[in-house]
PDB file of C-alpha atoms in Angstrom:
ATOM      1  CA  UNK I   1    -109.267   0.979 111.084  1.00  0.00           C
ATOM      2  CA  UNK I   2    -108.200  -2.707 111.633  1.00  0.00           C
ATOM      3  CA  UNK I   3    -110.696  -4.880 112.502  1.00  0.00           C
ATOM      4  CA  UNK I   4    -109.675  -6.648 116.352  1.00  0.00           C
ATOM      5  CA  UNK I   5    -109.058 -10.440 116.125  1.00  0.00           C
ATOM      6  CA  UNK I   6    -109.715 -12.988 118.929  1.00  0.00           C
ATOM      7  CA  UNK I   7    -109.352 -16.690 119.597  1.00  0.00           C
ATOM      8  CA  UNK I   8    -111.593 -18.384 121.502  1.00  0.00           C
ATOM      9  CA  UNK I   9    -110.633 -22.517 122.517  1.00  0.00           C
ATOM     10  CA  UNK I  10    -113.187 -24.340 123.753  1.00  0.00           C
ATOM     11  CA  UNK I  11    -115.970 -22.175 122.039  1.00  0.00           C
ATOM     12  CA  UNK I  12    -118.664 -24.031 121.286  1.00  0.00           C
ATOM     13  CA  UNK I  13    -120.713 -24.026 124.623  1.00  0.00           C
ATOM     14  CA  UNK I  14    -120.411 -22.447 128.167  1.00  0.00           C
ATOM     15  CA  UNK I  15    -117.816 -20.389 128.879  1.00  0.00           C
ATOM     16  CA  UNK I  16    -116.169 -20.187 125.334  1.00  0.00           C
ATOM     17  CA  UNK I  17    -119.351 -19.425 123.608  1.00  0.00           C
ATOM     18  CA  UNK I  18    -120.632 -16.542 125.756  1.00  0.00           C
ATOM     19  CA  UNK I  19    -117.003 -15.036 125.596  1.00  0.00           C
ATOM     20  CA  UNK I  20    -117.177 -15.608 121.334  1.00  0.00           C
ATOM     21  CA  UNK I  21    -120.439 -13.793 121.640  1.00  0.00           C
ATOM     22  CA  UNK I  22    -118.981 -10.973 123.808  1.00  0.00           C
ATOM     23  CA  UNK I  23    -116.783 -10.142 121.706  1.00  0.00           C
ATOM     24  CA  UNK I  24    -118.208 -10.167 118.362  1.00  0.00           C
ATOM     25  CA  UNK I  25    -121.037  -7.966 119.322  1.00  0.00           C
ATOM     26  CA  UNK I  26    -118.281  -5.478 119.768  1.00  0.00           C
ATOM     27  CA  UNK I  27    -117.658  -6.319 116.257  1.00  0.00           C
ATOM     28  CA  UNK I  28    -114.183  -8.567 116.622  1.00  0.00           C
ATOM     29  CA  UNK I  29    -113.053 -10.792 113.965  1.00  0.00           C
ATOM     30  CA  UNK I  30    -114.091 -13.960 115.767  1.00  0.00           C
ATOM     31  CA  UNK I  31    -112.164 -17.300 115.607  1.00  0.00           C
ATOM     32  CA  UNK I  32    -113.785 -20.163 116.956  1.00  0.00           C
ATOM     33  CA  UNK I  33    -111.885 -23.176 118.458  1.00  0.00           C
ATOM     34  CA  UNK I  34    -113.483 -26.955 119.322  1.00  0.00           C
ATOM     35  CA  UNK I  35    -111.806 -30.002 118.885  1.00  0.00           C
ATOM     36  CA  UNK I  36    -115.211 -32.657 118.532  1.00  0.00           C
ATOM     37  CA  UNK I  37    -118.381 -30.556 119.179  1.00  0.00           C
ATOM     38  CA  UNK I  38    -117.890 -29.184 115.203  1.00  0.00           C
ATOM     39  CA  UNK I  39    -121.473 -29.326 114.545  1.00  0.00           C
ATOM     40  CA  UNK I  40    -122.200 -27.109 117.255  1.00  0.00           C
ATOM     41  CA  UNK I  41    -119.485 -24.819 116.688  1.00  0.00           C
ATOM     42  CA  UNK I  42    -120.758 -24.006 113.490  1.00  0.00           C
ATOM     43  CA  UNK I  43    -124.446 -23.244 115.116  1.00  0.00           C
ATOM     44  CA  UNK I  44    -122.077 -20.524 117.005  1.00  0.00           C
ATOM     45  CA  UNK I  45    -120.477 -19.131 113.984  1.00  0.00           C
ATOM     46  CA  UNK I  46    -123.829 -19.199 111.811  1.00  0.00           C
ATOM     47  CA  UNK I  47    -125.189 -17.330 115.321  1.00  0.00           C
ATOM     48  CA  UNK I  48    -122.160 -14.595 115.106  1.00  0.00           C
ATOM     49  CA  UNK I  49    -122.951 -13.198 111.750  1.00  0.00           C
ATOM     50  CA  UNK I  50    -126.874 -13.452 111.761  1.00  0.00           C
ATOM     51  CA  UNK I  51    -126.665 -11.430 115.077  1.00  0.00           C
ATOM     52  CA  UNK I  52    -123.472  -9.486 115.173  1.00  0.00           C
ATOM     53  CA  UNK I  53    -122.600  -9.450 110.964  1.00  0.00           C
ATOM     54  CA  UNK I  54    -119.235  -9.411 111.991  1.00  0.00           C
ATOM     55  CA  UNK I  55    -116.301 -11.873 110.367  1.00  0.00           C
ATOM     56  CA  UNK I  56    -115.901 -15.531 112.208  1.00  0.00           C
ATOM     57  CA  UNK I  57    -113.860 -18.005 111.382  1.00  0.00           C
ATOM     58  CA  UNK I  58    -113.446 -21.756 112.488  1.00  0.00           C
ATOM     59  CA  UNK I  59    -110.375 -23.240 113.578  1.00  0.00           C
ATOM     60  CA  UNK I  60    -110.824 -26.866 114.829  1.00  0.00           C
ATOM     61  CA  UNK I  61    -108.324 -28.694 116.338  1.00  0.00           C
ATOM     62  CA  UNK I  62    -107.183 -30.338 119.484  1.00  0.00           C
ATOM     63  CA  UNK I  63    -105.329 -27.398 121.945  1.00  0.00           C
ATOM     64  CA  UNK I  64    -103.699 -30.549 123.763  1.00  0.00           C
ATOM     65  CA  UNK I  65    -101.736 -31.103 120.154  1.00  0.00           C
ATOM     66  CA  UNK I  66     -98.810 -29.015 119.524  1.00  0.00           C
ATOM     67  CA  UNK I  67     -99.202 -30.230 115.667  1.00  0.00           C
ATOM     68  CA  UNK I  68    -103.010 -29.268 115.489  1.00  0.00           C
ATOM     69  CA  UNK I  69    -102.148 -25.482 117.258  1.00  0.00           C
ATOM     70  CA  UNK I  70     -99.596 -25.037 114.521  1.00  0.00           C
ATOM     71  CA  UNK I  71    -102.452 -25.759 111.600  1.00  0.00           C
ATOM     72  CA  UNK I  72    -104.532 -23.474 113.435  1.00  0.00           C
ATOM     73  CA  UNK I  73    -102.695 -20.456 113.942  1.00  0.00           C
ATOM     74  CA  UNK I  74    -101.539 -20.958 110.056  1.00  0.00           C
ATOM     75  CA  UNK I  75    -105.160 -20.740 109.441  1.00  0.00           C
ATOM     76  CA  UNK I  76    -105.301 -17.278 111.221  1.00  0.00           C
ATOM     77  CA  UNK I  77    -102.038 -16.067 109.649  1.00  0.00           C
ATOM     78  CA  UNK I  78    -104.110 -16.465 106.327  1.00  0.00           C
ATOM     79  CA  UNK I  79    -106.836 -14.896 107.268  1.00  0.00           C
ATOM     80  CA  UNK I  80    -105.666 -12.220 109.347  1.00  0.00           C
ATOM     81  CA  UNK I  81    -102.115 -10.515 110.509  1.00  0.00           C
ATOM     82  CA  UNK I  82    -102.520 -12.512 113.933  1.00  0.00           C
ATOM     83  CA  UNK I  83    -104.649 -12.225 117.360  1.00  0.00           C
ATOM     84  CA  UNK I  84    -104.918  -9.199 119.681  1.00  0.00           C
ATOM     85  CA  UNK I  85    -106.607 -11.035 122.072  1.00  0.00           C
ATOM     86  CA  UNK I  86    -106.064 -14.326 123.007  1.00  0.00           C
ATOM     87  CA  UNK I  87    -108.773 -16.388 125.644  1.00  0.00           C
ATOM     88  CA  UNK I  88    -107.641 -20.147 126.468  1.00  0.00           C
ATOM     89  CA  UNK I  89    -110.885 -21.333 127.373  1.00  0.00           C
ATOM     90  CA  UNK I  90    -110.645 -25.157 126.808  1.00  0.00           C
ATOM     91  CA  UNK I  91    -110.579 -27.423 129.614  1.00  0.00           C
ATOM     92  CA  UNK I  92    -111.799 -31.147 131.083  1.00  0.00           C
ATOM     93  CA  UNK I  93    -112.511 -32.360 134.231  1.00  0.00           C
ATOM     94  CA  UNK I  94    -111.893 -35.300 135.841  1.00  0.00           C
ATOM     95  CA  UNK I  95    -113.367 -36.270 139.666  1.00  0.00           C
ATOM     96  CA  UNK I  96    -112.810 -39.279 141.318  1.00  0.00           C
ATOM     97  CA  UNK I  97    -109.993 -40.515 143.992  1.00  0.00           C
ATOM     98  CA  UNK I  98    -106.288 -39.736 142.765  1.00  0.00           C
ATOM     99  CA  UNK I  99    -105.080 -43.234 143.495  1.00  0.00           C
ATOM    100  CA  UNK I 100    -107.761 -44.392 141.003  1.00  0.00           C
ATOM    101  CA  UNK I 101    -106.581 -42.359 138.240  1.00  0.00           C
ATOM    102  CA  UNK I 102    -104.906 -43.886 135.216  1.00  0.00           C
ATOM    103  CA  UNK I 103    -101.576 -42.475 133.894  1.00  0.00           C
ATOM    104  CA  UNK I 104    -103.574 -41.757 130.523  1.00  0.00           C
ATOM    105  CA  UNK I 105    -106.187 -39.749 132.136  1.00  0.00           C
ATOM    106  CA  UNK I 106    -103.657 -38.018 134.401  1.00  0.00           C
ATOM    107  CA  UNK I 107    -101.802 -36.979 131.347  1.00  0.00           C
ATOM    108  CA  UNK I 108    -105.048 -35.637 129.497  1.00  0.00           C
ATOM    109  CA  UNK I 109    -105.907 -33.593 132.010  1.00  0.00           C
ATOM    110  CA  UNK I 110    -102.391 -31.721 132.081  1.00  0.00           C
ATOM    111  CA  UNK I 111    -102.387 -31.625 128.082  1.00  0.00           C
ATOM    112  CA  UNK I 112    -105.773 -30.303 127.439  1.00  0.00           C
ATOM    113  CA  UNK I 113    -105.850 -28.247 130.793  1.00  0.00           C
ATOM    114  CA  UNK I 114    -102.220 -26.799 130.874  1.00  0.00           C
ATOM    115  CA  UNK I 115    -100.022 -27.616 127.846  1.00  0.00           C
ATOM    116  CA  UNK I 116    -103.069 -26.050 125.312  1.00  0.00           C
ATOM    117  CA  UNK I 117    -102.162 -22.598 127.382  1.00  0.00           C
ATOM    118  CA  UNK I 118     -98.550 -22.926 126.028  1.00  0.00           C
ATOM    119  CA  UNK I 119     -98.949 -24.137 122.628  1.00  0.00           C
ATOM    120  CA  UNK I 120    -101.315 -21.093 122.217  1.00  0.00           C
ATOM    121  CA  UNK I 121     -99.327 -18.493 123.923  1.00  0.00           C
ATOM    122  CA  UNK I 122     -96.430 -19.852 122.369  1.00  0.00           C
ATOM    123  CA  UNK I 123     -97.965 -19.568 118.793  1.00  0.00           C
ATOM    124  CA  UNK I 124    -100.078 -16.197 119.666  1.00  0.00           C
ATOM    125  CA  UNK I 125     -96.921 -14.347 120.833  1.00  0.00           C
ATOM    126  CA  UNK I 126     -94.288 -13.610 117.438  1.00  0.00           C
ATOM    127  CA  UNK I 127     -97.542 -11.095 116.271  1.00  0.00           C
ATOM    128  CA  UNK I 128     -98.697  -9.436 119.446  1.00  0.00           C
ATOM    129  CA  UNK I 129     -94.471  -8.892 120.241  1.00  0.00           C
ATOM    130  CA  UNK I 130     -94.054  -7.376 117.000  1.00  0.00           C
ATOM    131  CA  UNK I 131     -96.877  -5.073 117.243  1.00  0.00           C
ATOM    132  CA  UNK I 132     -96.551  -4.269 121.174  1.00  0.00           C
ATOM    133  CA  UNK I 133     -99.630  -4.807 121.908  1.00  0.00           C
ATOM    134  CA  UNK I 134    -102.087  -8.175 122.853  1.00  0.00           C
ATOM    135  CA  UNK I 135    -104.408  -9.690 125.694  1.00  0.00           C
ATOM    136  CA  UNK I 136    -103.883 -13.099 126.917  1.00  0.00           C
ATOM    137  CA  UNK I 137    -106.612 -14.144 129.069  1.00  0.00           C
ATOM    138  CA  UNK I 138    -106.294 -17.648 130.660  1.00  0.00           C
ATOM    139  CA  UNK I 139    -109.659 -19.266 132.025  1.00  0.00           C
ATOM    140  CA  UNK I 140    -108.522 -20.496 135.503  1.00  0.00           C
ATOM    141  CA  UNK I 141    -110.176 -21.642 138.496  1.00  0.00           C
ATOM    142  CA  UNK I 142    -110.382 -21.208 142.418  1.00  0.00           C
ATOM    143  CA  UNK I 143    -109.103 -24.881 142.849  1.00  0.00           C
ATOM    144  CA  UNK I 144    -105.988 -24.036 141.321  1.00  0.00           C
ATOM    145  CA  UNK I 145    -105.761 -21.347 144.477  1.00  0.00           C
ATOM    146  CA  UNK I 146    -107.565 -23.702 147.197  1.00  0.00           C
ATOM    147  CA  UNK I 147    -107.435 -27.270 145.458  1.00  0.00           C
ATOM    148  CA  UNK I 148    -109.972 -29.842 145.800  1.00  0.00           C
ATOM    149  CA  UNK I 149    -110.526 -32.900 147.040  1.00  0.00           C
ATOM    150  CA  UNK I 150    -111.311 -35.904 143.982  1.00  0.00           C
ATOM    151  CA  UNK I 151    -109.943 -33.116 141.495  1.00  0.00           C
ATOM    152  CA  UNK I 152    -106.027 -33.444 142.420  1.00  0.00           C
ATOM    153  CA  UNK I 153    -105.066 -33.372 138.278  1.00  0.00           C
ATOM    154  CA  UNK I 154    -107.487 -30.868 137.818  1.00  0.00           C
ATOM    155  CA  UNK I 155    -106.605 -28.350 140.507  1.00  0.00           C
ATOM    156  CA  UNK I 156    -103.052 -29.139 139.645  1.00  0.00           C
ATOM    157  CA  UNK I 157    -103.507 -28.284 136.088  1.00  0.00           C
ATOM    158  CA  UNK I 158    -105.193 -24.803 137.080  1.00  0.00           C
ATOM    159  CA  UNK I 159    -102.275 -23.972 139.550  1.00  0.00           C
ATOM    160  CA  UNK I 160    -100.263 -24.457 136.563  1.00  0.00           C
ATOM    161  CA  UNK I 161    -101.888 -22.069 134.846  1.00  0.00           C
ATOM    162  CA  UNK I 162    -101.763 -19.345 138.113  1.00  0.00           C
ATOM    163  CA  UNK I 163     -98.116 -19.873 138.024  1.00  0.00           C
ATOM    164  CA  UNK I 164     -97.306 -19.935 133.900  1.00  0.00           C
ATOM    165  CA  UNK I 165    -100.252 -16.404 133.850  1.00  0.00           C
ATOM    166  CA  UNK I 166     -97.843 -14.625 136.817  1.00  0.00           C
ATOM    167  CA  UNK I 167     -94.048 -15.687 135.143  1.00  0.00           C
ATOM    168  CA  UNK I 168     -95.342 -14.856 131.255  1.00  0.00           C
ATOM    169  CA  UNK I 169     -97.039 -11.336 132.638  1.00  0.00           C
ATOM    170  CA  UNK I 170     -93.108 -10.564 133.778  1.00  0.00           C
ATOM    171  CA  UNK I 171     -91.865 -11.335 130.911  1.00  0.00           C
ATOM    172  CA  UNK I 172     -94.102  -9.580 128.259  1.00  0.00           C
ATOM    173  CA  UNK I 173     -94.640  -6.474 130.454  1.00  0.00           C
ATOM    174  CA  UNK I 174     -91.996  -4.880 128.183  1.00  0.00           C
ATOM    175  CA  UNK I 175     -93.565  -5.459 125.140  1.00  0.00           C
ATOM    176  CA  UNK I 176     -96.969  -4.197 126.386  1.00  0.00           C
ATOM    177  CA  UNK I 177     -99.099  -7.712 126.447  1.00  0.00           C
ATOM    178  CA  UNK I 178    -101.035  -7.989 129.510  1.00  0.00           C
ATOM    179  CA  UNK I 179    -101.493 -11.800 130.428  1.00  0.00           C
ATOM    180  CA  UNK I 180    -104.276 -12.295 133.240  1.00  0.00           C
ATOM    181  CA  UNK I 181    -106.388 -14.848 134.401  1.00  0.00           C
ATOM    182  CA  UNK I 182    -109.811 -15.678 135.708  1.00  0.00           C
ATOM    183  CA  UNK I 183    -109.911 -18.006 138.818  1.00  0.00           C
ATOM    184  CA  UNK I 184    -113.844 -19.283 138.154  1.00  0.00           C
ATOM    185  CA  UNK I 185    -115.695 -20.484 141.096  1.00  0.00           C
ATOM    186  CA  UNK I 186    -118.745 -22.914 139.948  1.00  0.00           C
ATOM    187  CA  UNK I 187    -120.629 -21.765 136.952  1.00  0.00           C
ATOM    188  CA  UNK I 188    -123.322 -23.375 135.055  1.00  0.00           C
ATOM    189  CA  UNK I 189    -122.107 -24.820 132.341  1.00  0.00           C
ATOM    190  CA  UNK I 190    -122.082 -28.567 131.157  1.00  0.00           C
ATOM    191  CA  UNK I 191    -118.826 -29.317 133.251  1.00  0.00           C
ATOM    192  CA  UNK I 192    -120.767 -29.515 136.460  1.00  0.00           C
ATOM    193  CA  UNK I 193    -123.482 -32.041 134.839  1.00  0.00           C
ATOM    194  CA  UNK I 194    -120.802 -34.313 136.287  1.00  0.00           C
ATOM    195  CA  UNK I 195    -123.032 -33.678 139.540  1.00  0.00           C
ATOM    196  CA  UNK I 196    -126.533 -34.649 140.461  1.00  0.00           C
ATOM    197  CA  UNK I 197    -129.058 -32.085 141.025  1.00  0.00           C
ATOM    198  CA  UNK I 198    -128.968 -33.071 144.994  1.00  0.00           C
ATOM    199  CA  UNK I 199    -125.221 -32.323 144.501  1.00  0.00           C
ATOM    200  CA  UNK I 200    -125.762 -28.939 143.041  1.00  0.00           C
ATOM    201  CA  UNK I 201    -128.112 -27.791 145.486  1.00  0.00           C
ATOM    202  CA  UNK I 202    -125.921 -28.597 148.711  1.00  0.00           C
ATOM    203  CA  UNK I 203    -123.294 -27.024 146.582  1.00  0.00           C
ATOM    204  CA  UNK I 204    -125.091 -23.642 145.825  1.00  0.00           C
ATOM    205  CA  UNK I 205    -126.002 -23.830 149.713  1.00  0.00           C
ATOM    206  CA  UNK I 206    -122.154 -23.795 150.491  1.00  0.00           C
ATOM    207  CA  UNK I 207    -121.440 -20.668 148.164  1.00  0.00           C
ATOM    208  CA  UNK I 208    -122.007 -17.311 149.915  1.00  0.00           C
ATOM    209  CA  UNK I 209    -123.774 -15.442 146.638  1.00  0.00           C
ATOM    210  CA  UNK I 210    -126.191 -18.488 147.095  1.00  0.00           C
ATOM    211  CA  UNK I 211    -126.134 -19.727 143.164  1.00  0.00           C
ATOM    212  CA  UNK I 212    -123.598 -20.659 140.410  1.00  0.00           C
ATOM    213  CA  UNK I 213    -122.755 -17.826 138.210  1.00  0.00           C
ATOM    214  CA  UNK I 214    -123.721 -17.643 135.028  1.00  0.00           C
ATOM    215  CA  UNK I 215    -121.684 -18.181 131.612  1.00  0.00           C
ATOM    216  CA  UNK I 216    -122.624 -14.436 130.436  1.00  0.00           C
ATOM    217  CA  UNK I 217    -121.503 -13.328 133.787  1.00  0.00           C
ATOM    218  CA  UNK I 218    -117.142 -14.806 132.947  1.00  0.00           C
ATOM    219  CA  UNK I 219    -117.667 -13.429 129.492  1.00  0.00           C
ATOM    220  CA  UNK I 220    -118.378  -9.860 130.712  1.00  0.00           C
ATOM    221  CA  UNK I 221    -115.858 -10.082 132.955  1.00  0.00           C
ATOM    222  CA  UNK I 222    -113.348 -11.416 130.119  1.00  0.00           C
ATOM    223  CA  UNK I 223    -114.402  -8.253 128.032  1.00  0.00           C
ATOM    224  CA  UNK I 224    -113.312  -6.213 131.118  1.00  0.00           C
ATOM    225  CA  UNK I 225    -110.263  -7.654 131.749  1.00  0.00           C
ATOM    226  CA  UNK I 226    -109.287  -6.883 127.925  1.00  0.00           C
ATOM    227  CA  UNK I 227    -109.820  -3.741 127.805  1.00  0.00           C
ATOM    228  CA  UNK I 228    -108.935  -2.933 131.414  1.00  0.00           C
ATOM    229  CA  UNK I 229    -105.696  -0.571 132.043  1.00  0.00           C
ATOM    230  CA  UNK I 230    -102.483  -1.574 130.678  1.00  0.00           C
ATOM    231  CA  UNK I 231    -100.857  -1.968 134.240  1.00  0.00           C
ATOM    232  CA  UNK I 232    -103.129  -4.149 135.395  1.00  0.00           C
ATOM    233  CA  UNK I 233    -100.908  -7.743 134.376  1.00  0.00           C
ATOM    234  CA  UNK I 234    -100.099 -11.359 136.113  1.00  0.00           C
ATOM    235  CA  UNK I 235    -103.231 -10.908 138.336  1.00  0.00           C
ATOM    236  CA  UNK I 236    -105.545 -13.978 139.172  1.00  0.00           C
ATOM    237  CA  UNK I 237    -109.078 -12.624 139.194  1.00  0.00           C
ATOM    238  CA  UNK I 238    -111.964 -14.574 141.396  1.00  0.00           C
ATOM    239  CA  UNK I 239    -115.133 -14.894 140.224  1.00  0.00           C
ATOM    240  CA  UNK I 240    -116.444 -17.204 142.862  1.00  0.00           C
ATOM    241  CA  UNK I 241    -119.767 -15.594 144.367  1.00  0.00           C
ATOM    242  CA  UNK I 242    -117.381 -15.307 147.847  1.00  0.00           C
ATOM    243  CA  UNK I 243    -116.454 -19.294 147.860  1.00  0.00           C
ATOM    244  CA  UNK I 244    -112.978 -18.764 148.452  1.00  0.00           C
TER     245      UNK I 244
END
């Protein structure tokens, strides 16, 4: 029996990491995506086969670069026939008044946020179309449903990613790939040490669960939405403790 393959971008903490994890205790072939944090994505890897003894494999690279998603999905082609599941993970914030924004940082924020999402789809797709079969599971968030104030590029980037999940879903139905995403209310990850702790308290006060959810908590529910029913396609997914 084939052994499953996933990608994982942005996989070296948070999010990425717990989904990496997820997965390879269910013994996937594991490819691991960071673009600076190498160091620690090897801790991850060295972590995936001392725990799970399952196959990982590193493929650095910036998602934001169509050149660098190229060398990495050669790498995989080497290693293995391509992905069955797919998880764009990688993302940046950015807070602070829109009319303060620079055109460089506006444009990182779309590259690294959105355009990873197609250069990964784009280079994931030619296996999983041949084989009729994949997951695509885009790491979203409930501004890109609600927006937020001081996070215009960000919550612009994420509604991207609502509308690209919904129009790709339509077109891949056919060829059995189910492309979903996950609209992530605050979780606890490094992202939010953009706050103070004052900040995050008020803010935990605001969300009806009464806490930010937990890294191990979007990685569970990634594992269910990959191996939920076949019909189930272009659906946004909350997993915001009742914010929204």
């Amino acid at each position: 029996m084939k052994m499953k393959t996933i990608l994982v971008t942005g996989a070296s903490r948070g999010i990425g990491k717990e989904v990496a994890l997820r997965f390879a205790a269910e013994g996937y072939h594991v490819f691991l995506n960071a673009n600076r944090s190498i160091d620690t994505l090897e801790e991850v890897k060295k972590l995936i086969q001392s725990k799970y003894n399952t196959n990982c494999t590193l493929v650095p690279g910036d998602v934001s670069n169509p050149s660098d998603v190229h060398q990495m999905f050669h790498k995989i082609s080497e290693v293995s026939r391509g992905l069955d599941v797919l998880v764009n993970n990688a993302g940046i914030a950015y807070m602070g008044l829109l009319t303060d924004m620079t055109d460089e940082e506006w444009d990182r924020i779309i590259q690294t946020n959105l355009s990873s999402v197609f250069y990964c789809c784009r280079s994931a797709l030619p296996y999983m179309v041949s084989q009729k079969s994949g997951r695509i599971i885009n790491i979203s968030s409930m501004w890109g449903t609600v927006g937020a104030s001081c996070e215009v590029a960000y919550s612009a980037a994420k509604s991207g990613i609502h509308g690209f999940t919904r129009a790709l879903a339509k077109e891949l139905a056919p060829s059995n790939i189910q492309v979903n995403a996950l609209a992530c209310g605050v979780i606890d990850t490094a992202m939010n040490d953009l706050l103070c702790e004052e900040d995050k308290i008020a803010l935990a006060e605001e969300i009806p669960a009464g806490r930010f959810a937990t890294p191990e908590e979007v990685a569970e529910l990634v594992w269910q939405t990959a191996n939920a029913p076949t019909y189930m396609t272009g659906q946004i997914i909350g997993i915001d403790g009742g914010f929204i």
